[in-house]
Amino acid sequence: MMKDKFLHQLHSVTNVKIAKLVFVMTSSTNSVLPWPYTDKCPSVGTLPQTDSSTLPALFRPLKIRSLTLKNRLAVSPMCMYSSQNGFLNDWHLVHLGQFAVGGAALVIQEATAVQPNGRISPYDAGLWMDEQMEMTKRIVQFIHSQNCAAGIQLAHAGRKASMKAPFHQTPGDRSQPAYVTKEEGGWPDDVVAPRGTFENRVRLLLELISLVRQTWPLTKPLSVRLSCDEWVGSEGWTMDDTLRLIPQLIELGVDIVDTSSGGNSSSQQLPLPLKPGYQVSFSEAIKKSEYGIKIMTAPVGLIVEAKQANDIVEQEYGDLVLMAREYLRDPHFPLKAAKELGVKELAWPPQYQRAK
């Protein structure tokens, strides 16, 4: 089947968050343009042959099994709520493609539902039909043409499914999510958050990772996205639970932990006002633990400046940096970061050289 062939072609990283998977295909320098990239006309993000240890940490390559990222800057998956019946369109091509043109090393497509009723909203991206892969393939080919790895977050929203897109809610009333009713095809309103023992809470995640590794070759990296702390105190998942989970992830062959938090309970008490890098401490705790040398981490959350991102890698709080909203404000953030950090020889897209 076409879908089987597609899955066999995936070649880099798989990211799991309970019921969410992210597959990342290795980058390719084969240009979709009418001319090839060369040493004299390199693709964006290319640096001359040099001792990488002399570079700012943010621009040192990162090898993860068979995948080598050209720098430590990655784009987190961001829901666009712009798909019709799960199909991607030109919006997604331009949205995701701009980050590859801007010099990111890895671009991850938004949460993409594996079933129609597993979408967060009716406008989520989907991958439950072979036909839905055509636009994804086109987007991936373009991202690869910019010497950038492409990812897709396969997802099932579970009890958090059946919500309306945030910009389709009543203006000025976004304090509570607007749900699609059962009569409109949504989930029943009596579905509650899972609770129970540590073993029960991690069981699904561990089973998913085990199943993925049965198919995903050992040459390909595997990443897990965790809500490291639910911000509900001892009644919920805490950082202590995360540290308890880490050795089990390592044993199953996980290479990277994407350290997020919250999002699982309406009772969460975030440390307001949120400060830049407020989730970096989760990544740092893993790196400083006895397991820190055995697994990579990728912090995320209000990382907005080049020096801030570089310090995270330089001080070994994380191995790569995931950013989202800052890329919406500046899709070419890596190019700006290179300039601010003194990486003058970083290649811009040839088409944009006159602006450098």
Short mmCIF file of C-alpha atoms in Angstrom, two decimals:
data_model
loop_
_atom_site.label_atom_id
_atom_site.label_comp_id
_atom_site.label_asym_id
_atom_site.label_seq_id
_atom_site.Cartn_x
_atom_site.Cartn_y
_atom_site.Cartn_z
CA MET A 1 0.00 0.00 0.00
CA MET A 2 1.05 3.60 -0.55
CA LYS A 3 0.88 4.23 3.20
CA ASP A 4 3.25 1.33 3.93
CA LYS A 5 5.70 2.65 1.36
CA PHE A 6 5.47 6.11 2.94
CA LEU A 7 6.23 4.77 6.41
CA HIS A 8 9.22 2.80 5.12
CA GLN A 9 10.62 6.00 3.63
CA LEU A 10 10.60 7.84 6.94
CA HIS A 11 14.21 8.13 7.98
CA SER A 12 15.05 10.04 11.10
CA VAL A 13 13.22 10.75 14.33
CA THR A 14 10.02 9.49 15.90
CA ASN A 15 8.49 11.56 18.71
CA VAL A 16 5.92 10.07 21.11
CA LYS A 17 3.70 11.94 23.56
CA ILE A 18 1.27 9.41 25.04
CA ALA A 19 -0.93 9.12 21.91
CA LYS A 20 1.17 11.35 19.67
CA LEU A 21 3.99 10.29 17.35
CA VAL A 22 6.31 12.47 15.33
CA PHE A 23 8.15 10.95 12.39
CA VAL A 24 11.03 12.97 10.96
CA MET A 25 12.52 12.24 7.57
CA THR A 26 16.21 12.80 6.91
CA SER A 27 17.09 15.91 5.02
CA SER A 28 18.11 15.83 1.40
CA THR A 29 20.12 18.33 -0.63
CA ASN A 30 18.35 17.39 -3.87
CA SER A 31 16.92 20.71 -4.99
CA VAL A 32 13.46 21.06 -6.49
CA LEU A 33 14.82 24.16 -8.23
CA PRO A 34 16.06 24.18 -11.86
CA TRP A 35 19.68 24.39 -10.66
CA PRO A 36 21.61 22.43 -8.03
CA TYR A 37 23.26 23.73 -4.89
CA THR A 38 27.06 23.70 -5.05
CA ASP A 39 30.01 24.69 -2.86
CA LYS A 40 29.92 28.11 -4.49
CA CYS A 41 26.14 28.31 -4.26
CA PRO A 42 25.26 26.42 -1.05
CA SER A 43 21.87 25.80 0.53
CA VAL A 44 20.70 27.88 3.47
CA GLY A 45 22.44 27.21 6.77
CA THR A 46 25.59 25.79 5.22
CA LEU A 47 28.90 26.73 6.82
CA PRO A 48 32.41 26.41 5.35
CA GLN A 49 34.42 23.42 6.49
CA THR A 50 35.65 24.45 9.91
CA ASP A 51 36.21 23.21 13.42
CA SER A 52 32.66 23.20 14.76
CA SER A 53 33.92 23.58 18.33
CA THR A 54 34.82 27.17 17.49
CA LEU A 55 31.21 27.97 16.64
CA PRO A 56 28.56 29.15 19.09
CA ALA A 57 26.90 26.06 20.51
CA LEU A 58 23.62 26.86 18.72
CA PHE A 59 25.28 26.39 15.34
CA ARG A 60 27.23 23.21 15.99
CA PRO A 61 25.91 20.17 14.10
CA LEU A 62 24.11 17.51 16.10
CA LYS A 63 24.33 13.83 15.18
CA ILE A 64 21.47 11.65 16.40
CA ARG A 65 22.07 8.10 15.23
CA SER A 66 21.95 8.30 11.41
CA LEU A 67 20.65 11.88 11.31
CA THR A 68 22.87 14.96 11.42
CA LEU A 69 21.15 18.29 12.03
CA LYS A 70 23.04 21.29 10.64
CA ASN A 71 22.37 23.32 13.79
CA ARG A 72 20.44 23.05 17.07
CA LEU A 73 17.37 25.07 16.02
CA ALA A 74 14.11 23.20 15.45
CA VAL A 75 10.52 24.30 14.80
CA SER A 76 7.89 22.82 17.12
CA PRO A 77 4.63 21.54 15.65
CA MET A 78 1.95 24.26 15.72
CA CYS A 79 -1.74 23.63 15.04
CA MET A 80 -3.01 25.83 12.21
CA TYR A 81 -6.66 24.68 12.22
CA SER A 82 -6.69 25.19 8.45
CA SER A 83 -7.28 21.71 6.95
CA GLN A 84 -10.42 20.56 5.18
CA ASN A 85 -11.31 16.94 6.01
CA GLY A 86 -7.74 16.46 7.19
CA PHE A 87 -6.13 17.55 3.90
CA LEU A 88 -3.21 19.94 3.95
CA ASN A 89 -3.20 22.78 1.44
CA ASP A 90 -1.05 25.63 0.13
CA TRP A 91 -1.28 27.39 3.49
CA HIS A 92 0.72 24.56 5.06
CA LEU A 93 3.25 24.53 2.21
CA VAL A 94 4.01 28.22 2.69
CA HIS A 95 3.76 28.06 6.50
CA LEU A 96 6.20 25.16 6.92
CA GLY A 97 8.36 25.98 3.93
CA GLN A 98 9.22 29.45 5.21
CA PHE A 99 10.98 27.97 8.25
CA ALA A 100 13.17 25.77 6.06
CA VAL A 101 14.05 28.77 3.92
CA GLY A 102 14.89 30.60 7.16
CA GLY A 103 17.62 28.13 8.13
CA ALA A 104 16.04 25.84 10.75
CA ALA A 105 17.58 22.38 10.98
CA LEU A 106 14.29 20.58 11.65
CA VAL A 107 10.69 21.54 10.88
CA ILE A 108 7.89 19.48 12.44
CA GLN A 109 4.42 19.51 10.92
CA GLU A 110 1.50 20.14 13.25
CA ALA A 111 -0.37 17.43 15.16
CA THR A 112 -1.78 15.20 12.42
CA ALA A 113 -4.67 12.96 13.44
CA VAL A 114 -4.62 9.26 12.65
CA GLN A 115 -8.43 9.05 12.87
CA PRO A 116 -11.18 11.59 12.07
CA ASN A 117 -12.50 11.52 15.65
CA GLY A 118 -8.96 11.95 16.99
CA ARG A 119 -8.69 15.54 15.80
CA ILE A 120 -8.51 18.38 18.28
CA SER A 121 -10.83 20.35 16.00
CA PRO A 122 -12.63 19.66 12.70
CA TYR A 123 -9.90 21.67 10.95
CA ASP A 124 -6.91 19.61 12.08
CA ALA A 125 -4.51 17.94 9.68
CA GLY A 126 -5.10 14.23 9.15
CA LEU A 127 -3.43 11.12 7.83
CA TRP A 128 -6.10 8.42 7.89
CA MET A 129 -6.37 8.21 4.08
CA ASP A 130 -3.61 7.54 1.56
CA GLU A 131 -4.79 10.54 -0.47
CA GLN A 132 -3.85 12.86 2.40
CA MET A 133 -0.18 12.00 1.90
CA GLU A 134 0.14 13.73 -1.46
CA MET A 135 0.35 17.27 -0.09
CA THR A 136 2.50 16.10 2.81
CA LYS A 137 4.93 14.62 0.30
CA ARG A 138 5.09 17.89 -1.62
CA ILE A 139 5.80 19.85 1.57
CA VAL A 140 8.47 17.38 2.71
CA GLN A 141 10.22 17.53 -0.66
CA PHE A 142 10.46 21.29 -0.44
CA ILE A 143 11.73 21.24 3.14
CA HIS A 144 14.35 18.66 2.18
CA SER A 145 15.44 20.83 -0.73
CA GLN A 146 16.61 23.40 1.82
CA ASN A 147 18.88 20.88 3.58
CA CYS A 148 16.42 20.67 6.43
CA ALA A 149 14.89 17.64 8.15
CA ALA A 150 11.08 17.38 8.02
CA GLY A 151 8.88 15.93 10.73
CA ILE A 152 5.25 15.10 11.26
CA GLN A 153 3.51 14.70 14.60
CA LEU A 154 1.07 11.83 14.34
CA ALA A 155 -1.59 12.38 16.96
CA HIS A 156 -4.83 11.34 18.57
CA ALA A 157 -6.34 13.98 20.83
CA GLY A 158 -8.24 11.47 22.98
CA ARG A 159 -10.37 13.13 25.63
CA LYS A 160 -9.18 16.56 24.44
CA ALA A 161 -10.66 16.03 20.99
CA SER A 162 -13.75 17.76 19.56
CA MET A 163 -12.88 21.38 20.32
CA LYS A 164 -13.49 24.33 18.03
CA ALA A 165 -10.58 26.24 16.55
CA PRO A 166 -9.53 29.01 18.98
CA PHE A 167 -10.20 31.77 16.45
CA HIS A 168 -13.73 30.41 15.86
CA GLN A 169 -14.77 31.06 19.44
CA THR A 170 -16.76 34.09 20.55
CA PRO A 171 -14.41 37.13 20.50
CA GLY A 172 -13.19 38.05 23.96
CA ASP A 173 -14.24 34.73 25.49
CA ARG A 174 -11.30 32.36 25.14
CA SER A 175 -10.77 31.65 28.80
CA GLN A 176 -12.44 28.25 28.34
CA PRO A 177 -12.18 25.93 25.32
CA ALA A 178 -15.26 25.72 23.10
CA TYR A 179 -16.20 22.08 22.57
CA VAL A 180 -17.97 20.48 19.65
CA THR A 181 -21.11 18.97 21.15
CA LYS A 182 -21.99 15.30 20.97
CA GLU A 183 -24.82 16.18 18.60
CA GLU A 184 -22.32 17.93 16.32
CA GLY A 185 -20.16 14.81 16.23
CA GLY A 186 -17.96 15.55 19.24
CA TRP A 187 -16.95 13.31 22.12
CA PRO A 188 -19.23 12.77 25.14
CA ASP A 189 -18.74 15.38 27.87
CA ASP A 190 -18.17 12.81 30.61
CA VAL A 191 -14.71 11.76 29.42
CA VAL A 192 -12.29 12.59 32.24
CA ALA A 193 -8.55 12.82 32.69
CA PRO A 194 -6.70 9.56 33.41
CA ARG A 195 -5.42 9.13 36.96
CA GLY A 196 -3.94 6.25 38.86
CA THR A 197 -0.62 4.66 39.70
CA PHE A 198 2.67 5.58 38.05
CA GLU A 199 2.73 2.19 36.32
CA ASN A 200 -0.73 2.71 34.86
CA ARG A 201 0.01 6.24 33.68
CA VAL A 202 3.14 5.24 31.76
CA ARG A 203 1.83 1.95 30.38
CA LEU A 204 0.35 3.33 27.15
CA LEU A 205 3.43 5.42 26.43
CA LEU A 206 5.80 2.48 26.96
CA GLU A 207 3.63 0.18 24.84
CA LEU A 208 3.61 2.75 22.03
CA ILE A 209 7.37 3.17 22.14
CA SER A 210 7.88 -0.59 22.09
CA LEU A 211 5.60 -0.93 19.05
CA VAL A 212 7.35 1.91 17.25
CA ARG A 213 10.77 0.39 17.87
CA GLN A 214 9.60 -2.91 16.39
CA THR A 215 9.17 -1.08 13.08
CA TRP A 216 11.55 1.86 13.46
CA PRO A 217 15.13 0.72 12.66
CA LEU A 218 17.79 1.12 15.33
CA THR A 219 19.69 3.42 12.97
CA LYS A 220 16.89 5.99 13.31
CA PRO A 221 16.47 8.29 16.33
CA LEU A 222 13.39 8.19 18.52
CA SER A 223 12.09 11.13 20.55
CA VAL A 224 9.42 11.40 23.24
CA ARG A 225 7.54 14.58 24.09
CA LEU A 226 6.62 14.72 27.75
CA SER A 227 4.48 16.98 29.87
CA CYS A 228 7.16 16.95 32.58
CA ASP A 229 4.94 18.58 35.19
CA GLU A 230 1.16 18.95 35.01
CA TRP A 231 1.22 21.92 37.41
CA VAL A 232 -1.42 20.38 39.67
CA GLY A 233 0.80 19.41 42.58
CA SER A 234 1.33 15.94 43.97
CA GLU A 235 -2.07 14.78 42.70
CA GLY A 236 -0.81 14.89 39.13
CA TRP A 237 2.33 14.12 37.17
CA THR A 238 5.43 15.85 38.51
CA MET A 239 9.08 16.22 37.58
CA ASP A 240 9.89 13.43 40.02
CA ASP A 241 7.69 11.14 37.93
CA THR A 242 9.46 12.29 34.78
CA LEU A 243 12.88 11.45 36.23
CA ARG A 244 11.52 8.07 37.27
CA LEU A 245 10.36 7.46 33.70
CA ILE A 246 13.60 8.45 31.95
CA PRO A 247 15.54 5.18 32.50
CA GLN A 248 12.62 3.21 31.05
CA LEU A 249 12.67 5.42 27.96
CA ILE A 250 16.40 4.88 27.56
CA GLU A 251 15.97 1.12 27.87
CA LEU A 252 13.41 1.16 25.05
CA GLY A 253 15.76 3.08 22.76
CA VAL A 254 14.58 6.66 23.12
CA ASP A 255 17.20 9.25 22.11
CA ILE A 256 15.56 12.62 22.84
CA VAL A 257 13.06 13.97 25.36
CA ASP A 258 11.12 17.08 24.35
CA THR A 259 10.50 18.75 27.71
CA SER A 260 7.10 20.44 27.71
CA SER A 261 4.65 20.79 30.61
CA GLY A 262 0.99 21.31 31.52
CA GLY A 263 -1.89 21.00 29.10
CA ASN A 264 -3.45 17.95 30.78
CA SER A 265 -5.72 19.49 33.40
CA SER A 266 -8.05 22.47 33.64
CA SER A 267 -6.91 22.73 37.28
CA GLN A 268 -3.30 23.47 36.38
CA GLN A 269 -1.64 26.35 38.20
CA LEU A 270 1.04 27.74 35.91
CA PRO A 271 3.79 29.92 37.43
CA LEU A 272 2.26 33.18 36.20
CA PRO A 273 3.42 35.45 34.81
CA LEU A 274 5.32 33.04 32.60
CA LYS A 275 8.95 33.99 32.17
CA PRO A 276 11.21 33.32 29.16
CA GLY A 277 12.48 29.76 29.25
CA TYR A 278 10.14 28.76 32.08
CA GLN A 279 10.32 25.10 31.03
CA VAL A 280 14.09 24.88 30.53
CA SER A 281 14.52 23.70 34.13
CA PHE A 282 12.84 20.40 33.22
CA SER A 283 15.40 19.76 30.51
CA GLU A 284 18.20 20.85 32.82
CA ALA A 285 17.05 18.45 35.56
CA ILE A 286 17.26 15.51 33.16
CA LYS A 287 20.69 16.55 31.86
CA LYS A 288 22.02 16.89 35.43
CA SER A 289 20.59 13.54 36.52
CA GLU A 290 22.53 10.29 36.39
CA TYR A 291 20.86 9.61 33.03
CA GLY A 292 21.81 12.93 31.43
CA ILE A 293 24.69 11.51 29.39
CA LYS A 294 22.50 8.71 28.03
CA ILE A 295 19.69 10.78 26.54
CA MET A 296 19.32 14.10 24.73
CA THR A 297 16.82 16.79 25.66
CA ALA A 298 15.03 19.55 23.74
CA PRO A 299 13.53 22.32 25.88
CA VAL A 300 10.63 24.41 24.60
CA GLY A 301 8.57 27.37 25.82
CA LEU A 302 9.12 31.14 25.57
CA ILE A 303 12.56 30.80 24.05
CA VAL A 304 12.75 34.05 22.09
CA GLU A 305 16.32 35.33 21.80
CA ALA A 306 19.49 34.08 20.14
CA LYS A 307 21.68 34.40 23.24
CA GLN A 308 19.03 32.68 25.36
CA ALA A 309 18.86 29.75 22.92
CA ASN A 310 22.64 29.54 22.63
CA ASP A 311 23.10 29.57 26.41
CA ILE A 312 20.74 26.60 26.74
CA VAL A 313 23.01 24.49 24.54
CA GLU A 314 26.28 26.04 25.73
CA GLN A 315 25.47 25.42 29.40
CA GLU A 316 24.26 21.89 28.56
CA TYR A 317 20.70 22.49 29.70
CA GLY A 318 19.57 20.91 26.43
CA ASP A 319 21.00 19.46 23.23
CA LEU A 320 18.74 21.31 20.79
CA VAL A 321 16.15 24.06 21.10
CA LEU A 322 12.52 23.85 20.03
CA MET A 323 10.73 27.11 19.29
CA ALA A 324 7.25 27.93 18.00
CA ARG A 325 5.75 31.41 18.39
CA GLU A 326 9.05 33.17 17.83
CA TYR A 327 9.16 31.56 14.38
CA LEU A 328 5.72 32.99 13.67
CA ARG A 329 7.12 36.43 14.45
CA ASP A 330 10.35 35.80 12.56
CA PRO A 331 10.46 32.76 10.22
CA HIS A 332 14.13 33.55 9.51
CA PHE A 333 15.16 33.50 13.17
CA PRO A 334 18.22 31.27 12.54
CA LEU A 335 19.65 33.80 10.09
CA LYS A 336 19.17 36.62 12.59
CA ALA A 337 20.61 34.48 15.39
CA ALA A 338 23.70 33.72 13.33
CA LYS A 339 24.32 37.43 12.80
CA GLU A 340 23.83 38.23 16.49
CA LEU A 341 26.17 35.43 17.54
CA GLY A 342 28.87 36.36 15.05
CA VAL A 343 28.44 33.45 12.62
CA LYS A 344 29.09 35.60 9.59
CA GLU A 345 29.76 32.85 7.04
CA LEU A 346 26.41 31.07 7.45
CA ALA A 347 24.86 30.74 4.00
CA TRP A 348 21.60 32.51 3.25
CA PRO A 349 19.29 31.26 0.51
CA PRO A 350 21.00 32.24 -2.76
CA GLN A 351 17.83 34.06 -3.81
CA TYR A 352 18.10 36.28 -0.70
CA GLN A 353 21.86 37.03 -0.81
CA ARG A 354 21.31 40.68 -1.73
CA ALA A 355 19.61 41.23 1.63
CA LYS A 356 22.38 39.73 3.74
#
